[in-house]
mmCIF file of C-alpha atoms (C1' of nucleotides) in Angstrom:
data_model
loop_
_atom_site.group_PDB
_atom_site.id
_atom_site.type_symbol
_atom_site.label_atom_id
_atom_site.label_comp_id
_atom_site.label_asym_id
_atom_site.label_seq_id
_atom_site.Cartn_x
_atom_site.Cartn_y
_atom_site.Cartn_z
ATOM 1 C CA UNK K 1 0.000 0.000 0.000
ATOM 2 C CA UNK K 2 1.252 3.680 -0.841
ATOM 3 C CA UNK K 3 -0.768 5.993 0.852
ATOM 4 C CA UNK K 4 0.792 10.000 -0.120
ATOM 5 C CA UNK K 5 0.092 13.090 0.447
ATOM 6 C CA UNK K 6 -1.391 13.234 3.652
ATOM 7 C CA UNK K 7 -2.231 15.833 5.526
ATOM 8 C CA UNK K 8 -0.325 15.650 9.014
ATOM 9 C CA UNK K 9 -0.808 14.279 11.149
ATOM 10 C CA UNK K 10 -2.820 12.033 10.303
ATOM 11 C CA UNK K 11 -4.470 9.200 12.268
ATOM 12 C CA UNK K 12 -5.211 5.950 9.686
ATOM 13 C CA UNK K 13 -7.776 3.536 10.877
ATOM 14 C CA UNK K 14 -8.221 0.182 9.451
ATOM 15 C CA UNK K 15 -11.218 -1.477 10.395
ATOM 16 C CA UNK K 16 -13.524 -4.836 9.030
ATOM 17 C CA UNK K 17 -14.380 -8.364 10.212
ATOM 18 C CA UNK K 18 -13.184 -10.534 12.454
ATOM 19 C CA UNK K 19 -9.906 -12.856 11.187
ATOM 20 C CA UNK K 20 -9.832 -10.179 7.937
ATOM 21 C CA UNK K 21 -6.199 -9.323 8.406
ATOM 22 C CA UNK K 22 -6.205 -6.318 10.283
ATOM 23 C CA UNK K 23 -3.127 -6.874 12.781
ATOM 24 C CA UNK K 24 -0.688 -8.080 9.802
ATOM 25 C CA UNK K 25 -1.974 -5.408 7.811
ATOM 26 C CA UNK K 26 -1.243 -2.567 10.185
ATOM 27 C CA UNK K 27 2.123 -4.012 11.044
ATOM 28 C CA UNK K 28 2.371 -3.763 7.836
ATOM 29 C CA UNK K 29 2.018 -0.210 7.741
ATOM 30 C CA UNK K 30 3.346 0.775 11.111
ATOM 31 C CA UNK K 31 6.419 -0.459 9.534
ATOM 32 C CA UNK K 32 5.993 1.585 6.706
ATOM 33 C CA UNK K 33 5.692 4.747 8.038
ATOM 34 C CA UNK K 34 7.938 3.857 11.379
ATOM 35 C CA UNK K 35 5.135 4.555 13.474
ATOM 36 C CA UNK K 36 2.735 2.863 16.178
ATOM 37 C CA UNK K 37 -0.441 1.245 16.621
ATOM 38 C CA UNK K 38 -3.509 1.889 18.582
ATOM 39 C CA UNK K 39 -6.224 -0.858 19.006
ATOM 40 C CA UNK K 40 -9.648 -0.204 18.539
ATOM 41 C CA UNK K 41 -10.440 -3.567 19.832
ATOM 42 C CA UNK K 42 -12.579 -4.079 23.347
ATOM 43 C CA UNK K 43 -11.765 -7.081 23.986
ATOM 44 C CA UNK K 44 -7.957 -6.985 23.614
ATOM 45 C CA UNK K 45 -7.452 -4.294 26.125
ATOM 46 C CA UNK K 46 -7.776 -7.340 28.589
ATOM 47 C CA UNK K 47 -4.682 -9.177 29.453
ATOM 48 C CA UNK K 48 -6.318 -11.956 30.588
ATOM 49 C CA UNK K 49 -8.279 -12.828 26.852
ATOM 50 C CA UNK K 50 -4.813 -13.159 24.917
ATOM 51 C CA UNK K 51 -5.708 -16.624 22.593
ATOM 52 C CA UNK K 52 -9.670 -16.064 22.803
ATOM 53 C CA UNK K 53 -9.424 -12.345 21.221
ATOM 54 C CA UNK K 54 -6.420 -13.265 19.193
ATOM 55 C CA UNK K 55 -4.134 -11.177 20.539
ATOM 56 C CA UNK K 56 -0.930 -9.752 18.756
ATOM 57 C CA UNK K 57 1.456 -12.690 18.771
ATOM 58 C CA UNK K 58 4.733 -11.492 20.827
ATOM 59 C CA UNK K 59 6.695 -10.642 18.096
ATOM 60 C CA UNK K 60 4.851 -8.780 16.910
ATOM 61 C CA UNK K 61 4.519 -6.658 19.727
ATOM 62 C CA UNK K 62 8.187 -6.894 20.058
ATOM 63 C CA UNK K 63 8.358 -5.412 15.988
ATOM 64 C CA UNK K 64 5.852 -2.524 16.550
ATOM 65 C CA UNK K 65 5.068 -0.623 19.842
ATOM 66 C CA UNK K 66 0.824 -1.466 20.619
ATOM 67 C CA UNK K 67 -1.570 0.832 22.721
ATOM 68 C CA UNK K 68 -4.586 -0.460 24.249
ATOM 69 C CA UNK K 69 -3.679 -4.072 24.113
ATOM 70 C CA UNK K 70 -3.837 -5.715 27.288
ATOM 71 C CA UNK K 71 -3.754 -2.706 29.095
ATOM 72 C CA UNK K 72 -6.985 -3.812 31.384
ATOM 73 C CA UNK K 73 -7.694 -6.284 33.814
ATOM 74 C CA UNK K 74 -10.986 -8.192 33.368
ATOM 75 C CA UNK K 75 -12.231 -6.514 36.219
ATOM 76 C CA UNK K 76 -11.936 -3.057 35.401
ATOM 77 C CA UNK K 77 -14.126 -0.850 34.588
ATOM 78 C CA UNK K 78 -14.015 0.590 31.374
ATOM 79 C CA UNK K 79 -16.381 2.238 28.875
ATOM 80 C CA UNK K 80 -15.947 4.191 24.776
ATOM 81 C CA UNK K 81 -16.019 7.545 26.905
ATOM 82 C CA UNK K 82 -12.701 6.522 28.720
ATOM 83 C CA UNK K 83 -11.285 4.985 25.550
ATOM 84 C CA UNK K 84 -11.593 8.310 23.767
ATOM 85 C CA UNK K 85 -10.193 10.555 26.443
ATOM 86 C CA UNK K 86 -7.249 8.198 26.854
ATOM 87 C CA UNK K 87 -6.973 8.085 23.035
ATOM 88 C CA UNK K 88 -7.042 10.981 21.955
ATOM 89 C CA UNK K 89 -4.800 12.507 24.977
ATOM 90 C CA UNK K 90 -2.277 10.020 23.829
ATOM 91 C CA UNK K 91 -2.759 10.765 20.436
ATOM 92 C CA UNK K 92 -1.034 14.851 21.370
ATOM 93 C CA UNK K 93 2.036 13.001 22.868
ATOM 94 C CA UNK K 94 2.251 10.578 19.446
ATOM 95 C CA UNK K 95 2.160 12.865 16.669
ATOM 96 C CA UNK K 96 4.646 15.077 18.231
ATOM 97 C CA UNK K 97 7.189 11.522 17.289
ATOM 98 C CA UNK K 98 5.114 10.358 14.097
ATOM 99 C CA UNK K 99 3.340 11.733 11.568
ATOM 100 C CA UNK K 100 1.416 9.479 10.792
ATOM 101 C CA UNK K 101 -0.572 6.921 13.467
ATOM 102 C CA UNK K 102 -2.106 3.579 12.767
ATOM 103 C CA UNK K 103 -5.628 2.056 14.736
ATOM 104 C CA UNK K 104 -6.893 -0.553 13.824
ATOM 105 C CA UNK K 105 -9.506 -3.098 15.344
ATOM 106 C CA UNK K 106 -12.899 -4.340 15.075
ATOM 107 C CA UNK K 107 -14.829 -2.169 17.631
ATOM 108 C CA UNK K 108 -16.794 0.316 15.476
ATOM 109 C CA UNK K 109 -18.053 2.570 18.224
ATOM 110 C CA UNK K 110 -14.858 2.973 19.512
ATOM 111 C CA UNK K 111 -13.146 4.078 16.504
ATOM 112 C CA UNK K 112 -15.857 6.130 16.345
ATOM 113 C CA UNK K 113 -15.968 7.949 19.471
ATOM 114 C CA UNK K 114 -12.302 9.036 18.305
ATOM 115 C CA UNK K 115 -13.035 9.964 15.428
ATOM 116 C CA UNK K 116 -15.955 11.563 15.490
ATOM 117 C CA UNK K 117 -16.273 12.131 19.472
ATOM 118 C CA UNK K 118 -19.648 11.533 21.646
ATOM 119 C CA UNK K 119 -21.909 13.618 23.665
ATOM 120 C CA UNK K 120 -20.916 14.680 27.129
ATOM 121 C CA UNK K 121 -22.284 12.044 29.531
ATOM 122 C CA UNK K 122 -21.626 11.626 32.923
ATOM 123 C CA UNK K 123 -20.010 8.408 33.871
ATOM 124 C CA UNK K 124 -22.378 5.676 35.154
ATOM 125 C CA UNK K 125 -22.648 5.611 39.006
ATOM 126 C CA UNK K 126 -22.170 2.293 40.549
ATOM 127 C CA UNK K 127 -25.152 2.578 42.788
ATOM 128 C CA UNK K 128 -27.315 4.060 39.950
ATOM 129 C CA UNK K 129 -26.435 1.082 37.788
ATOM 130 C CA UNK K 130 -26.758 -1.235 40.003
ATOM 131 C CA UNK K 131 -30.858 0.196 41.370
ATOM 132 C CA UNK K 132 -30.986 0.055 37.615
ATOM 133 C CA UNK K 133 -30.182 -3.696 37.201
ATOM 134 C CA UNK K 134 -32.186 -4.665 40.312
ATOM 135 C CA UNK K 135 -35.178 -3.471 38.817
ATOM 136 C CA UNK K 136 -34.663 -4.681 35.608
ATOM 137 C CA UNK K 137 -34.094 -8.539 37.070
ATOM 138 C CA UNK K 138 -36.492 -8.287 39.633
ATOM 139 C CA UNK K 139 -39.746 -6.762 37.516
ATOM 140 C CA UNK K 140 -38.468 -7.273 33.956
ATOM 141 C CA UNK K 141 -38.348 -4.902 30.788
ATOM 142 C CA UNK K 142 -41.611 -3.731 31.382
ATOM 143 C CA UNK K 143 -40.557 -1.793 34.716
ATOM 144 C CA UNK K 144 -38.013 -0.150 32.851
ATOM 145 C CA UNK K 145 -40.320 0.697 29.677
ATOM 146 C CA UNK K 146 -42.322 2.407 32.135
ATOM 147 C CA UNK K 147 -39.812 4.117 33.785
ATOM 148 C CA UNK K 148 -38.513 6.056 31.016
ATOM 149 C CA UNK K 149 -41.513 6.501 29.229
ATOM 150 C CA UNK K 150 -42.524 8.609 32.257
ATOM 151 C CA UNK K 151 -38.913 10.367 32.523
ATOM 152 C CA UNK K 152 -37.503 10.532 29.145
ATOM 153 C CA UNK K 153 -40.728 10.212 26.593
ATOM 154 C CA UNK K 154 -38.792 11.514 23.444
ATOM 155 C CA UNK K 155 -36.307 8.585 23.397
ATOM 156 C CA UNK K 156 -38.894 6.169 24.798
ATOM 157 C CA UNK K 157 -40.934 7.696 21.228
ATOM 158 C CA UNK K 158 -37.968 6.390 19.079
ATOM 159 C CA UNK K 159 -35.893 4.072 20.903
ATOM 160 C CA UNK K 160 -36.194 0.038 20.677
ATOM 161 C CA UNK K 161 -38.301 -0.644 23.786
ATOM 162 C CA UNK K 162 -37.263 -4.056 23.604
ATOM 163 C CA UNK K 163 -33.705 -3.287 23.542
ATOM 164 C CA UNK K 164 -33.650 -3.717 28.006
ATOM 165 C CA UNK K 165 -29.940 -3.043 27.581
ATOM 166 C CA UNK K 166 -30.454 0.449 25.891
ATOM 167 C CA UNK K 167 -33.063 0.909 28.020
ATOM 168 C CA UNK K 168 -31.118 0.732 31.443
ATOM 169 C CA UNK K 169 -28.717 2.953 29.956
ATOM 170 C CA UNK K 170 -31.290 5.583 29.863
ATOM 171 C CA UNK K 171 -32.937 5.100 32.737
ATOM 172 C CA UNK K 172 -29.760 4.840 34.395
ATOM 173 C CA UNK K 173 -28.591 8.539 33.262
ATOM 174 C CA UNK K 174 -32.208 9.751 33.971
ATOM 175 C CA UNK K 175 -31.910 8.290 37.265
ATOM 176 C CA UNK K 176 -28.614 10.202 38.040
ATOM 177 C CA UNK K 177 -29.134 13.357 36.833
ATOM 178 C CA UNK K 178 -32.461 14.332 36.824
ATOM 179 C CA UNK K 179 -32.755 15.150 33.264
ATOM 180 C CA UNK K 180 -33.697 13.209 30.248
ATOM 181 C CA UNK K 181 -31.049 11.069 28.581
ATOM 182 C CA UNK K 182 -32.068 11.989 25.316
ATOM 183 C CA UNK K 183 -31.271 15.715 26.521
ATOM 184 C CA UNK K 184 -27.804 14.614 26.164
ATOM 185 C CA UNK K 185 -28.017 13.576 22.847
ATOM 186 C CA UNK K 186 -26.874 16.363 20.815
ATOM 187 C CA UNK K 187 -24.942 14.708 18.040
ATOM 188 C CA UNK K 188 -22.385 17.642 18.333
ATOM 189 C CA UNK K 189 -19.494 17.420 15.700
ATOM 190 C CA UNK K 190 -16.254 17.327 17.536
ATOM 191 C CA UNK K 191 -13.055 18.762 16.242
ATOM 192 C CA UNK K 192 -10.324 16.758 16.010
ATOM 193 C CA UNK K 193 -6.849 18.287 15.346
ATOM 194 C CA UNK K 194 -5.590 15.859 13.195
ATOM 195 C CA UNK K 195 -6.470 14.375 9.467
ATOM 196 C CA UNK K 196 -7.650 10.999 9.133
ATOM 197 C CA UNK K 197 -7.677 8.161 6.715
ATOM 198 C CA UNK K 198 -9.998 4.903 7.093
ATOM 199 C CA UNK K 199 -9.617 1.677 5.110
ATOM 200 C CA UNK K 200 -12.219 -0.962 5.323
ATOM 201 C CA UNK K 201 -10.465 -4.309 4.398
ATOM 202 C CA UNK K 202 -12.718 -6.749 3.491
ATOM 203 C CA UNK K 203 -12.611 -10.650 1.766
ATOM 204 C CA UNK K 204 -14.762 -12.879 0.172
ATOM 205 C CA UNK K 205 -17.311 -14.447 2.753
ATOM 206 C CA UNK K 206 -16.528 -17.570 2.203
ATOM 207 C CA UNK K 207 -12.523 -17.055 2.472
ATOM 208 C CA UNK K 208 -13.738 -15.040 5.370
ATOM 209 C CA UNK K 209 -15.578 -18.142 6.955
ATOM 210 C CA UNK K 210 -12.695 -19.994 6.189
ATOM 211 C CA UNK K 211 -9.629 -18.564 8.335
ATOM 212 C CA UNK K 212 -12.278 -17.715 11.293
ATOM 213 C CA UNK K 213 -12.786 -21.596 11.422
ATOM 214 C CA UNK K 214 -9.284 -22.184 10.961
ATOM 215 C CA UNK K 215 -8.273 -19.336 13.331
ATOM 216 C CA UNK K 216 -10.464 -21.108 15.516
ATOM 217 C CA UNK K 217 -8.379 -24.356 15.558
ATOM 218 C CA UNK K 218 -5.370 -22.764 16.220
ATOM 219 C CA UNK K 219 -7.242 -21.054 18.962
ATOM 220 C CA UNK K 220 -8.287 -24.358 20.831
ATOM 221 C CA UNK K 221 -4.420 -25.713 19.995
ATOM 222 C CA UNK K 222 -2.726 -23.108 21.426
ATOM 223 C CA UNK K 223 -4.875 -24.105 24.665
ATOM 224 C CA UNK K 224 -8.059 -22.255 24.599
ATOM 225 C CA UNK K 225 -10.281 -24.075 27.030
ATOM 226 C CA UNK K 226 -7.469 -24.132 29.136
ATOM 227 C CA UNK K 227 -7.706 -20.248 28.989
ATOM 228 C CA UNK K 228 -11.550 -20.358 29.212
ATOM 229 C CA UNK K 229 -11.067 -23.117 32.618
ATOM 230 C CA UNK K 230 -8.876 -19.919 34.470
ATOM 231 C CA UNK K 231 -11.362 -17.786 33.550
ATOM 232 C CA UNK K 232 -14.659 -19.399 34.757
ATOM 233 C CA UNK K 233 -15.343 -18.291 38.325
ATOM 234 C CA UNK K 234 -14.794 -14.550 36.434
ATOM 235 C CA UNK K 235 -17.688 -16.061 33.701
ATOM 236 C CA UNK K 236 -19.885 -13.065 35.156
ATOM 237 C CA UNK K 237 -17.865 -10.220 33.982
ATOM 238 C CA UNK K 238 -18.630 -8.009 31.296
ATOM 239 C CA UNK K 239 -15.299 -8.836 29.211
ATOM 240 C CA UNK K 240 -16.192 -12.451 29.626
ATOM 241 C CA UNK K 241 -19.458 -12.132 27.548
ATOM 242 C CA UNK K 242 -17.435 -12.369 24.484
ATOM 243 C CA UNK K 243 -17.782 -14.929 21.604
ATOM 244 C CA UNK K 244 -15.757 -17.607 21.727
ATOM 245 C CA UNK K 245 -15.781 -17.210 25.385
ATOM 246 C CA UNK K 246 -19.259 -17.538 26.199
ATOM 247 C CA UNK K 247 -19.603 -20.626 23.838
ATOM 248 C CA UNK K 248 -16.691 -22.869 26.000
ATOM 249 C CA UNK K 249 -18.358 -21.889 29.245
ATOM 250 C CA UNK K 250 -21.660 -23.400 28.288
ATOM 251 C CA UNK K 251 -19.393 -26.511 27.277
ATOM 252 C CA UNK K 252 -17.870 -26.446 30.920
ATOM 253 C CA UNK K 253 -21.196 -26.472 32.175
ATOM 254 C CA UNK K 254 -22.755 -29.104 29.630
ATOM 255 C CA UNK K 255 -25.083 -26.987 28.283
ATOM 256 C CA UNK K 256 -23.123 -27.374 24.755
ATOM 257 C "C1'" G X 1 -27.511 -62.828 9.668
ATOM 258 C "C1'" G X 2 -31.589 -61.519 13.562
ATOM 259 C "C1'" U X 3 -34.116 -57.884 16.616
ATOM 260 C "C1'" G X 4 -34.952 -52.970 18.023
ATOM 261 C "C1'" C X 5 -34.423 -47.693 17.539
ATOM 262 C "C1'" U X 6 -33.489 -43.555 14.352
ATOM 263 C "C1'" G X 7 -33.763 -40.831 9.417
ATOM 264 C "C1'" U X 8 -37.961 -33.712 9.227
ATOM 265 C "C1'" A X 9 -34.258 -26.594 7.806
ATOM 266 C "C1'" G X 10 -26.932 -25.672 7.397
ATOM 267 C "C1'" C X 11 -26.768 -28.066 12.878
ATOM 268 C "C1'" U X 12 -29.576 -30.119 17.308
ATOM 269 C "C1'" C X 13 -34.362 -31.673 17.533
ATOM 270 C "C1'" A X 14 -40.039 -30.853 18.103
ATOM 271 C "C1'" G X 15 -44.591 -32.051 15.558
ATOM 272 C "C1'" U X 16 -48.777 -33.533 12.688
ATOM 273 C "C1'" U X 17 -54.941 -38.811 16.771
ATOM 274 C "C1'" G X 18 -53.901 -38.403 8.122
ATOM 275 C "C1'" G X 19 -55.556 -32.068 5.462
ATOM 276 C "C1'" U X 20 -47.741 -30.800 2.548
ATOM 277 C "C1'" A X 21 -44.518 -28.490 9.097
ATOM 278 C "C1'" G X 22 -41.840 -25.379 13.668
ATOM 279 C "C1'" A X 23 -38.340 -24.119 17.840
ATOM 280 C "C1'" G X 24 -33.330 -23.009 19.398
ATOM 281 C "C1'" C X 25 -28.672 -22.172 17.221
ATOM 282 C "C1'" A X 26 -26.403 -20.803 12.558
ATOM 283 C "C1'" A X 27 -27.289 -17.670 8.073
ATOM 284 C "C1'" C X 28 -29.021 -13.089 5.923
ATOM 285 C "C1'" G X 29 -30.795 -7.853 6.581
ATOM 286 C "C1'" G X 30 -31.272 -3.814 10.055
ATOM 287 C "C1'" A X 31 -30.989 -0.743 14.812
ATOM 288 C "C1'" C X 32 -28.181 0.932 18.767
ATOM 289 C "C1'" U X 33 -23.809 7.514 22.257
ATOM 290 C "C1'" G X 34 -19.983 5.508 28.831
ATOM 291 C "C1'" A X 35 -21.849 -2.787 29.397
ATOM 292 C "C1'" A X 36 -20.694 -2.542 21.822
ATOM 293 C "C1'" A X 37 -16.998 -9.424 20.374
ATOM 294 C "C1'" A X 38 -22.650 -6.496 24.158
ATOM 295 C "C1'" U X 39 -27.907 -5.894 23.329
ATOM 296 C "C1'" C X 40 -32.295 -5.667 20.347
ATOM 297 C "C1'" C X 41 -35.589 -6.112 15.866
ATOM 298 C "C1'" G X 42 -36.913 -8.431 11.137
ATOM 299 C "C1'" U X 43 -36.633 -12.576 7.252
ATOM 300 C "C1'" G X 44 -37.637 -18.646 6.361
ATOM 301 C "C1'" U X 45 -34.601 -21.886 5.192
ATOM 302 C "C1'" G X 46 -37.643 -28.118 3.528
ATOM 303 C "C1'" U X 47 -38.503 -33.894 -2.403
ATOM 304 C "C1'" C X 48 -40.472 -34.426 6.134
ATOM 305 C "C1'" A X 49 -34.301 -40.791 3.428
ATOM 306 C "C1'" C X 50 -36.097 -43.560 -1.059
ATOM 307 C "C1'" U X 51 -39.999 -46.605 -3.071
ATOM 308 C "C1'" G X 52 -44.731 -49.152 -3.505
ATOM 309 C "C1'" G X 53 -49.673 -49.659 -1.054
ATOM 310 C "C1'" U X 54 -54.248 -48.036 1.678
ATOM 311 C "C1'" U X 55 -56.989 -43.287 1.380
ATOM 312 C "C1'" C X 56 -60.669 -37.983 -1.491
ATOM 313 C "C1'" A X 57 -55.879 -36.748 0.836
ATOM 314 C "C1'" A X 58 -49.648 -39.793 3.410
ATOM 315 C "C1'" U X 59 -44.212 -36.467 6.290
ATOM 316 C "C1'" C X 60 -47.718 -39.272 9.647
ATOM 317 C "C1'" C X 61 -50.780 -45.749 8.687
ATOM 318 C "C1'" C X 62 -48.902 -50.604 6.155
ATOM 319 C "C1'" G X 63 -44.978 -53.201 3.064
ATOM 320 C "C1'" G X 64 -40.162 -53.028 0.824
ATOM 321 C "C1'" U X 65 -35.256 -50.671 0.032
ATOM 322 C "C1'" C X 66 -31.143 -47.792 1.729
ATOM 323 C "C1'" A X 67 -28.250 -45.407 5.629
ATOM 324 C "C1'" G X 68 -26.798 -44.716 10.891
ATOM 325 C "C1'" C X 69 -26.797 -46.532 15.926
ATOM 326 C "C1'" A X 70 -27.594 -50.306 19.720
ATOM 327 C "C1'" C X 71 -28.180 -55.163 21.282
ATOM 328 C "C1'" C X 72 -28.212 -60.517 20.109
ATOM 329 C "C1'" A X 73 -25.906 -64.347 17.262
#
RNA sequence: GGUGCUGUAGCUCAGUUGGUAGAGCAACGGACUGAAAAUCCGUGUGUCACUGGUUCAAUCCCGGUCAGCACCA
């Protein structure tokens, strides 16, 4: 690839599916323009998911400096809002060294909330969450569908009621300010002070379908359900309800 | 060789006391602003193994054939 006349600096993103290439491919270009990469990847940032999430082998870590890539614990907390601030702060230190910056990874609202930037929020209260969760197992969706149609009618107007996840979102800002969630919503465009370049690599499905299954024998040689076995009694987390994951813990419990 | 069970969607299986069939998963399409590899919505996929018979009508009942599994020789 010969990508010229960029503006700097410039960030370039490479996104598409799962087992496309995207890791060689940055290398790849990291190595081109002697620069680093930034994952866009959610499920990478946790060192404990290295074989499930196909993690960077070691060397090539070793050839090309990675951000974000098994930078979390499983039981952090983490959330797009943090990912862009940490981003795009590191992003000011980076382009003073490089001109150019690679990210690449499969998480499309992530790359998005850097590239485009989201709506102020405040971050999710623990408590609030958790009130918010409560209700939702103990009455159901239908609680929650009546809780925001009361507090927030304009999203409850457009949103996918049946969506409870969305829904406890909402409720849960609602809750924790006082105002409407979709008061937040503003769409605002953010200003970014830096160019960027996106490349969607894509294959044929069926070549596609073809290295995910054979990624996912190398996956279960390179131990796998060993992996998945250290990672059970954590099976509740967030990061853990990941494909691939979820899948070998129903095995473990013979439900698959 | 004998007996029994099984054969229905890409997979695992329901079901029809006879009126040409449906769930989950997968697939495909779409939505989604701090839980996003998550979550949600939509679409139906079919010689009901094959072949005769009974019947107005057979995926279903009866016979035969084939395939798989189990047990007995």
């Amino acid at each position: 690839m010969n990508i010229k006349n960029f503006k700097v600096p410039t960030l370039l993103v490479i996104s598409g599916p799962t087992a496309v290439g995207k890791t060689e491919f940055a290398i790849q270009l990291a190595k081109q323009y002697k620069t680093v990469i930034i994952s866009a990847d959610s499920r990478q940032f946790y060192k404990e998911m290295r074989i499930g999430t196909a993690f960077p082998t070691p060397e090539e870590l070793n050839s090309i400096p990675h951000f974000f890539v098994g930078n979390l614990s499983i039981q952090d907390y983490y959330s797009v809002s943090k990912y862009e601030q940490e981003v795009l702060q590191l992003l000011t230190d980076l382009f003073m060294k490089h001109e150019v910056v690679v990210m690449t990874g499969g998480s499309g609202l992530y790359i998005d909330a850097v590239c485009k930037g989201i709506d102020e929020l405040p971050d999710p209260d623990a408590e609030v969450r958790k009130l918010v969760v409560d209700l939702f197992e103990k009455e159901g969706a239908e609680a929650l569908r009546n809780q925001v149609r009361i507090l927030d009618p304009e999203f409850y107007q457009n949103a996918d009621i049946a969506n409870y996840k969305r829904l406890m979102r909402a409720l849960e800002v609602c809750w924790q300010t006082g105002k409407p969630y979709s008061w937040f919503l503003k769409q605002t465009q953010h200003v970014r002070h830096f160019d960027m370049a996106k490349y969607y690599l894509n294959r044929p499905r069926e070549i596609l379908f073809d290295r995910i299954n054979k990624r996912v024998d190398v996956m279960m040689e390179q131990g796998l359900l060993d992996e998945v076995k250290t990672l059970y009694p954590y099976k509740c987390l967030n990061a853990l309800n990941t494909v691939g994951y979820k899948e070998l813990f129903d095995y473990l419990d013979h439900k698959m």
